């Protein structure tokens, strides 16, 4: 779904840039309420994990592959505002360092892959959580459905943007049918990855999952014939810190392994947008990426001839840069919140 330069004309690209900038500004303010000293480091890790898993293209159908978009996963784990920022950080790193997604199309990509997926997924997720029993299984099931629907929603938004500013004369009906059709299939993979990841984190630290807050039901005691909430047990602070540290280290190691090793075995087939663009002729106006001469362009390290080593090093570098950039942004947002509260 990474839109390259040349697919969308300058006026619509500029308009989506304004939309993206506005959404990021709103998200920076909203993230202050979502982030605390426990979740700020997790948000940086979520961004790095999304970067890593996006390198793992999985086959879907007819010579097409797909990969995680990540908006649903980020929104459920760390909140919708922080989720928009997580995916935006990933897209920025990919565009600048790896020539993946056009720089003039950055507003298009943030609008489509960060804003649309996060908003749609979190709206669906919250709606389902309200009607389902409050349990870990319900959170996981809601995560699956939310992620599943977020991907074709992003495909639909791309189609609308192409209708407004597409640079080639292609039947919009064919574009819409092809884009939504293939991305429904990709959405199944997105849903599975999202549900498995959310379920795994809930099993270890449900208190760190934004979408699972309030999941625990207070124990009731009968006092003088009336049911009252039992006192919450006090947990040792050191034990919680250790558990959170282990979760962060485990997540980072998993991200490094996925990007540095498992990515070599990812599908080499074109992703959904690339396949549709080639089949429908959308890619006739594609322009060379401004970062095409980057040392890490196309997820490889320049002058490293071994393909496995080159791709693995690029993945490890990408995870490292993303986790540092993401953690820096979210700690700054957290610090700004603390400063505002003091003032």
Short mmCIF file of N, CA, C and O in Angstrom, two decimals, residues 150-259:
data_model
loop_
_atom_site.label_atom_id
_atom_site.label_comp_id
_atom_site.label_asym_id
_atom_site.label_seq_id
_atom_site.Cartn_x
_atom_site.Cartn_y
_atom_site.Cartn_z
N UNK A 150 -9.92 -2.87 8.54
CA UNK A 150 -9.11 -1.67 8.32
C UNK A 150 -8.37 -1.70 6.99
O UNK A 150 -8.11 -0.64 6.40
N UNK A 151 -8.03 -2.88 6.50
CA UNK A 151 -7.23 -2.97 5.26
C UNK A 151 -8.05 -2.63 4.02
O UNK A 151 -7.63 -1.78 3.22
N UNK A 152 -9.22 -3.26 3.78
CA UNK A 152 -10.02 -2.81 2.64
C UNK A 152 -10.48 -1.36 2.76
O UNK A 152 -10.69 -0.69 1.75
N UNK A 153 -10.62 -0.87 4.01
CA UNK A 153 -10.96 0.56 4.18
C UNK A 153 -9.85 1.43 3.63
O UNK A 153 -10.10 2.45 2.96
N UNK A 154 -8.59 1.05 3.89
CA UNK A 154 -7.46 1.79 3.35
C UNK A 154 -7.42 1.69 1.82
O UNK A 154 -7.09 2.66 1.12
N UNK A 155 -7.76 0.51 1.28
CA UNK A 155 -7.81 0.35 -0.18
C UNK A 155 -8.88 1.24 -0.79
O UNK A 155 -8.68 1.83 -1.86
N UNK A 156 -10.00 1.38 -0.09
CA UNK A 156 -11.08 2.25 -0.58
C UNK A 156 -10.65 3.71 -0.57
O UNK A 156 -10.91 4.45 -1.52
N UNK A 157 -9.95 4.13 0.49
CA UNK A 157 -9.48 5.51 0.57
C UNK A 157 -8.48 5.80 -0.55
O UNK A 157 -8.53 6.86 -1.17
N UNK A 158 -7.57 4.84 -0.81
CA UNK A 158 -6.65 5.05 -1.94
C UNK A 158 -7.42 5.24 -3.23
O UNK A 158 -7.09 6.11 -4.05
N UNK A 159 -8.45 4.41 -3.44
CA UNK A 159 -9.24 4.52 -4.66
C UNK A 159 -9.90 5.89 -4.77
O UNK A 159 -9.93 6.50 -5.86
N UNK A 160 -10.41 6.41 -3.66
CA UNK A 160 -11.02 7.74 -3.67
C UNK A 160 -9.98 8.82 -3.98
O UNK A 160 -10.24 9.76 -4.75
N UNK A 161 -8.79 8.70 -3.39
CA UNK A 161 -7.73 9.67 -3.68
C UNK A 161 -7.30 9.58 -5.14
O UNK A 161 -7.03 10.61 -5.78
N UNK A 162 -7.28 8.36 -5.67
CA UNK A 162 -6.92 8.20 -7.08
C UNK A 162 -7.99 8.80 -7.98
O UNK A 162 -7.69 9.38 -9.02
N UNK A 163 -9.26 8.67 -7.57
CA UNK A 163 -10.34 9.27 -8.34
C UNK A 163 -10.20 10.78 -8.39
O UNK A 163 -10.53 11.42 -9.40
N UNK A 164 -9.69 11.37 -7.32
CA UNK A 164 -9.53 12.83 -7.27
C UNK A 164 -8.25 13.30 -7.95
O UNK A 164 -8.23 14.39 -8.54
N UNK A 165 -7.19 12.53 -7.86
CA UNK A 165 -5.91 13.03 -8.35
C UNK A 165 -5.05 12.01 -9.06
O UNK A 165 -3.82 12.19 -9.14
N UNK A 166 -5.65 10.97 -9.62
CA UNK A 166 -4.87 9.97 -10.35
C UNK A 166 -4.22 10.57 -11.59
O UNK A 166 -4.82 11.43 -12.26
N UNK A 167 -3.03 10.14 -11.90
CA UNK A 167 -2.28 10.72 -13.03
C UNK A 167 -2.39 9.91 -14.31
O UNK A 167 -1.78 10.24 -15.32
N UNK A 168 -3.14 8.82 -14.29
CA UNK A 168 -3.37 8.03 -15.50
C UNK A 168 -4.86 7.84 -15.71
O UNK A 168 -5.65 7.89 -14.76
N UNK A 169 -5.24 7.64 -16.95
CA UNK A 169 -6.65 7.48 -17.31
C UNK A 169 -7.01 6.00 -17.24
O UNK A 169 -6.86 5.26 -18.21
N UNK A 170 -7.47 5.59 -16.08
CA UNK A 170 -7.80 4.19 -15.83
C UNK A 170 -9.21 4.12 -15.26
O UNK A 170 -9.64 5.00 -14.51
N UNK A 171 -9.94 3.08 -15.62
CA UNK A 171 -11.30 2.90 -15.12
C UNK A 171 -11.30 2.79 -13.60
O UNK A 171 -10.66 1.90 -13.03
N UNK A 172 -12.01 3.70 -12.95
CA UNK A 172 -12.05 3.69 -11.49
C UNK A 172 -12.77 2.45 -10.95
O UNK A 172 -12.44 1.95 -9.88
N UNK A 173 -13.74 1.97 -11.73
CA UNK A 173 -14.43 0.75 -11.31
C UNK A 173 -13.49 -0.43 -11.23
O UNK A 173 -13.53 -1.22 -10.27
N UNK A 174 -12.62 -0.56 -12.22
CA UNK A 174 -11.65 -1.66 -12.21
C UNK A 174 -10.64 -1.49 -11.08
O UNK A 174 -10.25 -2.46 -10.43
N UNK A 175 -10.22 -0.25 -10.86
CA UNK A 175 -9.26 0.01 -9.78
C UNK A 175 -9.87 -0.35 -8.43
O UNK A 175 -9.26 -1.03 -7.60
N UNK A 176 -11.12 0.10 -8.20
CA UNK A 176 -11.78 -0.16 -6.93
C UNK A 176 -11.99 -1.65 -6.71
O UNK A 176 -11.71 -2.19 -5.63
N UNK A 177 -12.46 -2.35 -7.74
CA UNK A 177 -12.71 -3.79 -7.62
C UNK A 177 -11.42 -4.54 -7.32
O UNK A 177 -11.37 -5.41 -6.44
N UNK A 178 -10.36 -4.21 -8.06
CA UNK A 178 -9.09 -4.90 -7.87
C UNK A 178 -8.48 -4.58 -6.51
O UNK A 178 -8.01 -5.48 -5.80
N UNK A 179 -8.48 -3.30 -6.13
CA UNK A 179 -7.86 -2.90 -4.87
C UNK A 179 -8.58 -3.51 -3.68
O UNK A 179 -7.95 -4.11 -2.79
N UNK A 180 -9.89 -3.36 -3.63
CA UNK A 180 -10.63 -3.85 -2.48
C UNK A 180 -10.62 -5.37 -2.44
O UNK A 180 -10.46 -5.98 -1.37
N UNK A 181 -10.73 -6.01 -3.61
CA UNK A 181 -10.73 -7.47 -3.65
C UNK A 181 -9.46 -8.07 -3.09
O UNK A 181 -9.52 -8.94 -2.21
N UNK A 182 -8.31 -7.61 -3.56
CA UNK A 182 -7.06 -8.20 -3.09
C UNK A 182 -6.77 -7.82 -1.64
O UNK A 182 -6.20 -8.60 -0.88
N UNK A 183 -7.21 -6.62 -1.23
CA UNK A 183 -6.90 -6.20 0.14
C UNK A 183 -7.85 -6.81 1.17
O UNK A 183 -7.55 -6.78 2.37
N UNK A 184 -8.97 -7.35 0.74
CA UNK A 184 -9.77 -8.17 1.66
C UNK A 184 -8.97 -9.42 2.05
O UNK A 184 -8.94 -9.82 3.22
N UNK A 185 -8.30 -10.01 1.06
CA UNK A 185 -7.46 -11.18 1.35
C UNK A 185 -6.28 -10.81 2.24
O UNK A 185 -5.95 -11.53 3.17
N UNK A 186 -5.64 -9.67 1.92
CA UNK A 186 -4.52 -9.22 2.74
C UNK A 186 -4.99 -8.92 4.16
O UNK A 186 -4.27 -9.14 5.13
N UNK A 187 -6.23 -8.44 4.27
CA UNK A 187 -6.79 -8.13 5.58
C UNK A 187 -6.87 -9.34 6.49
O UNK A 187 -6.77 -9.21 7.71
N UNK A 188 -7.03 -10.53 5.90
CA UNK A 188 -7.07 -11.75 6.72
C UNK A 188 -5.72 -11.96 7.39
O UNK A 188 -5.63 -12.30 8.58
N UNK A 189 -4.63 -11.75 6.63
CA UNK A 189 -3.30 -11.85 7.22
C UNK A 189 -3.07 -10.78 8.27
O UNK A 189 -2.50 -11.06 9.34
N UNK A 190 -3.50 -9.56 7.99
CA UNK A 190 -3.40 -8.47 8.95
C UNK A 190 -4.12 -8.82 10.24
O UNK A 190 -3.62 -8.60 11.35
N UNK A 191 -5.32 -9.38 10.09
CA UNK A 191 -6.13 -9.72 11.26
C UNK A 191 -5.47 -10.80 12.10
O UNK A 191 -5.46 -10.73 13.34
N UNK A 192 -4.90 -11.81 11.43
CA UNK A 192 -4.25 -12.90 12.17
C UNK A 192 -3.04 -12.39 12.94
O UNK A 192 -2.86 -12.72 14.13
N UNK A 193 -2.21 -11.58 12.30
CA UNK A 193 -1.02 -11.04 12.97
C UNK A 193 -1.42 -10.16 14.14
O UNK A 193 -0.85 -10.24 15.24
N UNK A 194 -2.41 -9.31 13.93
CA UNK A 194 -2.86 -8.39 14.97
C UNK A 194 -3.42 -9.15 16.17
O UNK A 194 -3.08 -8.88 17.33
N UNK A 195 -4.30 -10.11 15.91
CA UNK A 195 -4.93 -10.85 17.00
C UNK A 195 -3.90 -11.66 17.78
O UNK A 195 -3.95 -11.71 19.02
N UNK A 196 -2.98 -12.29 17.08
CA UNK A 196 -1.95 -13.08 17.77
C UNK A 196 -1.06 -12.20 18.64
O UNK A 196 -0.73 -12.56 19.77
N UNK A 197 -0.68 -11.03 18.11
CA UNK A 197 0.19 -10.14 18.88
C UNK A 197 -0.53 -9.55 20.08
O UNK A 197 0.00 -9.54 21.20
N UNK A 198 -1.75 -9.07 19.88
CA UNK A 198 -2.52 -8.52 21.00
C UNK A 198 -2.77 -9.60 22.05
O UNK A 198 -2.62 -9.36 23.26
N UNK A 199 -3.13 -10.79 21.61
CA UNK A 199 -3.37 -11.88 22.54
C UNK A 199 -2.13 -12.23 23.35
O UNK A 199 -2.22 -12.51 24.55
N UNK A 200 -0.97 -12.21 22.70
CA UNK A 200 0.27 -12.53 23.39
C UNK A 200 0.61 -11.50 24.45
O UNK A 200 1.03 -11.84 25.56
N UNK A 201 0.42 -10.22 24.13
CA UNK A 201 0.74 -9.17 25.11
C UNK A 201 -0.26 -9.19 26.26
O UNK A 201 0.11 -9.02 27.43
N UNK A 202 -1.53 -9.42 25.96
CA UNK A 202 -2.55 -9.48 27.01
C UNK A 202 -2.25 -10.63 27.97
O UNK A 202 -2.44 -10.51 29.19
N UNK A 203 -1.75 -11.74 27.43
CA UNK A 203 -1.45 -12.88 28.28
C UNK A 203 -0.35 -12.58 29.28
O UNK A 203 -0.30 -13.17 30.36
N UNK A 204 0.55 -11.65 28.92
CA UNK A 204 1.68 -11.33 29.79
C UNK A 204 1.42 -10.09 30.64
O UNK A 204 1.61 -10.11 31.86
N UNK A 205 1.00 -9.01 29.99
CA UNK A 205 0.77 -7.75 30.70
C UNK A 205 -0.47 -7.05 30.18
O UNK A 205 -0.39 -6.09 29.41
N UNK A 206 -1.67 -7.50 30.57
CA UNK A 206 -2.89 -6.86 30.09
C UNK A 206 -2.99 -5.39 30.48
O UNK A 206 -3.65 -4.61 29.80
N UNK A 207 -2.33 -5.01 31.57
CA UNK A 207 -2.39 -3.62 32.03
C UNK A 207 -1.68 -2.66 31.09
O UNK A 207 -1.90 -1.45 31.15
N UNK A 208 -0.83 -3.20 30.18
CA UNK A 208 -0.11 -2.34 29.24
C UNK A 208 -0.83 -2.20 27.91
O UNK A 208 -0.39 -1.44 27.05
N UNK A 209 -1.92 -2.93 27.71
CA UNK A 209 -2.67 -2.88 26.46
C UNK A 209 -3.78 -1.84 26.58
O UNK A 209 -4.69 -1.99 27.39
N UNK A 210 -3.69 -0.80 25.77
CA UNK A 210 -4.66 0.30 25.86
C UNK A 210 -6.09 -0.21 25.68
O UNK A 210 -6.99 0.18 26.42
N UNK A 211 -6.30 -1.08 24.72
CA UNK A 211 -7.65 -1.57 24.45
C UNK A 211 -8.20 -2.50 25.51
O UNK A 211 -9.39 -2.81 25.50
N UNK A 212 -7.36 -2.97 26.42
CA UNK A 212 -7.80 -3.89 27.47
C UNK A 212 -7.91 -3.21 28.82
O UNK A 212 -8.11 -3.89 29.84
N UNK A 213 -7.77 -1.90 28.87
CA UNK A 213 -7.87 -1.20 30.16
C UNK A 213 -9.27 -1.37 30.74
O UNK A 213 -10.27 -1.23 30.04
N UNK A 214 -9.31 -1.66 32.02
CA UNK A 214 -10.59 -1.91 32.67
C UNK A 214 -11.10 -3.32 32.45
O UNK A 214 -12.24 -3.63 32.79
N UNK A 215 -10.26 -4.17 31.84
CA UNK A 215 -10.68 -5.54 31.56
C UNK A 215 -10.90 -6.33 32.84
O UNK A 215 -11.82 -7.13 32.94
N UNK A 216 -9.99 -6.12 33.82
CA UNK A 216 -10.09 -6.88 35.05
C UNK A 216 -11.35 -6.52 35.83
O UNK A 216 -11.68 -5.36 35.99
N UNK A 217 -12.07 -7.52 36.28
CA UNK A 217 -13.25 -7.28 37.08
C UNK A 217 -12.87 -7.39 38.56
O UNK A 217 -12.22 -8.34 38.97
N UNK A 218 -13.29 -6.38 39.33
CA UNK A 218 -12.94 -6.36 40.75
C UNK A 218 -13.65 -7.49 41.48
O UNK A 218 -14.82 -7.80 41.25
N UNK A 219 -12.91 -8.13 42.39
CA UNK A 219 -13.49 -9.15 43.25
C UNK A 219 -14.52 -8.51 44.19
O UNK A 219 -14.29 -7.43 44.73
N UNK A 220 -15.66 -9.16 44.35
CA UNK A 220 -16.72 -8.63 45.19
C UNK A 220 -16.75 -9.36 46.54
O UNK A 220 -16.57 -10.58 46.60
N UNK A 221 -16.95 -8.59 47.59
CA UNK A 221 -17.11 -9.15 48.93
C UNK A 221 -18.48 -8.73 49.47
O UNK A 221 -18.95 -7.62 49.19
N UNK A 222 -19.09 -9.63 50.22
CA UNK A 222 -20.39 -9.30 50.80
C UNK A 222 -20.16 -8.77 52.21
O UNK A 222 -19.63 -9.47 53.07
N UNK A 223 -20.52 -7.52 52.44
CA UNK A 223 -20.35 -6.87 53.72
C UNK A 223 -21.71 -6.35 54.18
O UNK A 223 -22.33 -5.52 53.49
N UNK A 224 -22.17 -6.86 55.33
CA UNK A 224 -23.48 -6.46 55.87
C UNK A 224 -24.59 -6.65 54.83
O UNK A 224 -25.49 -5.81 54.65
N UNK A 225 -24.47 -7.75 54.07
CA UNK A 225 -25.53 -8.07 53.11
C UNK A 225 -25.39 -7.37 51.78
O UNK A 225 -26.22 -7.59 50.89
N UNK A 226 -24.38 -6.52 51.59
CA UNK A 226 -24.20 -5.81 50.33
C UNK A 226 -22.87 -6.21 49.69
O UNK A 226 -21.89 -6.48 50.39
N UNK A 227 -22.86 -6.22 48.32
CA UNK A 227 -21.65 -6.52 47.59
C UNK A 227 -20.82 -5.25 47.39
O UNK A 227 -21.33 -4.24 46.92
N UNK A 228 -19.56 -5.32 47.79
CA UNK A 228 -18.66 -4.18 47.62
C UNK A 228 -17.36 -4.66 46.95
O UNK A 228 -17.03 -5.85 47.00
N UNK A 229 -16.65 -3.73 46.30
CA UNK A 229 -15.38 -4.08 45.67
C UNK A 229 -14.34 -4.44 46.72
O UNK A 229 -14.18 -3.73 47.72
N UNK A 230 -13.64 -5.54 46.50
CA UNK A 230 -12.55 -5.91 47.39
C UNK A 230 -11.36 -5.00 47.13
O UNK A 230 -11.17 -4.49 46.02
N UNK A 231 -10.52 -4.76 48.11
CA UNK A 231 -9.32 -3.94 47.89
C UNK A 231 -8.42 -4.59 46.85
O UNK A 231 -8.30 -5.81 46.78
N UNK A 232 -7.80 -3.75 46.02
CA UNK A 232 -6.86 -4.27 45.03
C UNK A 232 -5.58 -4.71 45.73
O UNK A 232 -5.07 -4.00 46.59
N UNK A 233 -5.04 -5.86 45.35
CA UNK A 233 -3.78 -6.29 45.96
C UNK A 233 -2.64 -5.39 45.52
O UNK A 233 -2.63 -4.90 44.38
N UNK A 234 -1.73 -5.16 46.43
CA UNK A 234 -0.56 -4.33 46.09
C UNK A 234 0.51 -5.21 45.46
O UNK A 234 0.91 -6.22 46.03
N UNK A 235 0.97 -4.83 44.24
CA UNK A 235 2.02 -5.59 43.57
C UNK A 235 3.35 -4.90 43.79
O UNK A 235 3.44 -3.68 43.75
N UNK A 236 4.41 -5.65 44.01
CA UNK A 236 5.72 -5.04 44.17
C UNK A 236 6.11 -4.27 42.92
O UNK A 236 6.01 -4.80 41.81
N UNK A 237 6.52 -3.02 43.10
CA UNK A 237 6.89 -2.18 41.97
C UNK A 237 8.05 -2.79 41.20
O UNK A 237 8.09 -2.80 39.98
N UNK A 238 9.03 -3.34 41.91
CA UNK A 238 10.20 -3.91 41.25
C UNK A 238 9.81 -5.06 40.33
O UNK A 238 10.33 -5.22 39.24
N UNK A 239 8.85 -5.89 40.78
CA UNK A 239 8.41 -7.02 39.96
C UNK A 239 7.77 -6.54 38.67
O UNK A 239 8.00 -7.08 37.59
N UNK A 240 6.93 -5.49 38.78
CA UNK A 240 6.29 -4.95 37.59
C UNK A 240 7.33 -4.38 36.64
O UNK A 240 7.27 -4.56 35.43
N UNK A 241 8.30 -3.64 37.16
CA UNK A 241 9.34 -3.05 36.32
C UNK A 241 10.12 -4.14 35.60
O UNK A 241 10.42 -4.03 34.41
N UNK A 242 10.47 -5.20 36.32
CA UNK A 242 11.21 -6.30 35.70
C UNK A 242 10.41 -6.94 34.58
O UNK A 242 10.91 -7.20 33.49
N UNK A 243 9.12 -7.18 34.82
CA UNK A 243 8.26 -7.80 33.82
C UNK A 243 8.16 -6.91 32.59
O UNK A 243 8.21 -7.39 31.47
N UNK A 244 8.00 -5.60 32.80
CA UNK A 244 7.90 -4.68 31.67
C UNK A 244 9.20 -4.64 30.90
O UNK A 244 9.21 -4.60 29.67
N UNK A 245 10.32 -4.67 31.62
CA UNK A 245 11.62 -4.67 30.95
C UNK A 245 11.79 -5.92 30.11
O UNK A 245 12.28 -5.87 28.98
N UNK A 246 11.39 -7.07 30.65
CA UNK A 246 11.51 -8.32 29.90
C UNK A 246 10.63 -8.29 28.65
O UNK A 246 11.02 -8.78 27.59
N UNK A 247 9.43 -7.72 28.80
CA UNK A 247 8.53 -7.61 27.64
C UNK A 247 9.16 -6.75 26.56
O UNK A 247 9.13 -7.11 25.37
N UNK A 248 9.76 -5.64 26.95
CA UNK A 248 10.38 -4.73 25.98
C UNK A 248 11.56 -5.41 25.29
O UNK A 248 11.69 -5.35 24.06
N UNK A 249 12.41 -6.06 26.07
CA UNK A 249 13.57 -6.74 25.49
C UNK A 249 13.13 -7.87 24.57
O UNK A 249 13.65 -8.05 23.46
N UNK A 250 12.14 -8.64 25.02
CA UNK A 250 11.64 -9.74 24.20
C UNK A 250 11.05 -9.23 22.89
O UNK A 250 11.27 -9.83 21.82
N UNK A 251 10.30 -8.13 22.96
CA UNK A 251 9.72 -7.57 21.75
C UNK A 251 10.77 -7.05 20.79
O UNK A 251 10.66 -7.21 19.57
N UNK A 252 11.81 -6.42 21.34
CA UNK A 252 12.88 -5.90 20.49
C UNK A 252 13.64 -7.04 19.83
O UNK A 252 13.95 -6.98 18.63
N UNK A 253 13.93 -8.09 20.59
CA UNK A 253 14.64 -9.24 20.02
C UNK A 253 13.80 -9.88 18.91
O UNK A 253 14.32 -10.23 17.84
N UNK A 254 12.49 -10.02 19.16
CA UNK A 254 11.61 -10.59 18.14
C UNK A 254 11.61 -9.73 16.87
O UNK A 254 11.67 -10.26 15.75
N UNK A 255 11.58 -8.40 17.04
CA UNK A 255 11.61 -7.51 15.89
C UNK A 255 12.90 -7.64 15.10
O UNK A 255 12.90 -7.67 13.86
N UNK A 256 14.02 -7.73 15.81
CA UNK A 256 15.32 -7.88 15.14
C UNK A 256 15.42 -9.20 14.39
O UNK A 256 15.94 -9.26 13.27
N UNK A 257 14.91 -10.27 15.00
CA UNK A 257 14.94 -11.57 14.34
C UNK A 257 14.05 -11.57 13.09
O UNK A 257 14.44 -12.07 12.03
N UNK A 258 12.86 -10.99 13.20
CA UNK A 258 11.95 -10.95 12.06
C UNK A 258 12.54 -10.14 10.91
O UNK A 258 12.50 -10.58 9.75
N UNK A 259 13.07 -8.95 11.22
CA UNK A 259 13.61 -8.09 10.18
C UNK A 259 14.96 -8.57 9.67
O UNK A 259 15.26 -8.45 8.48
#
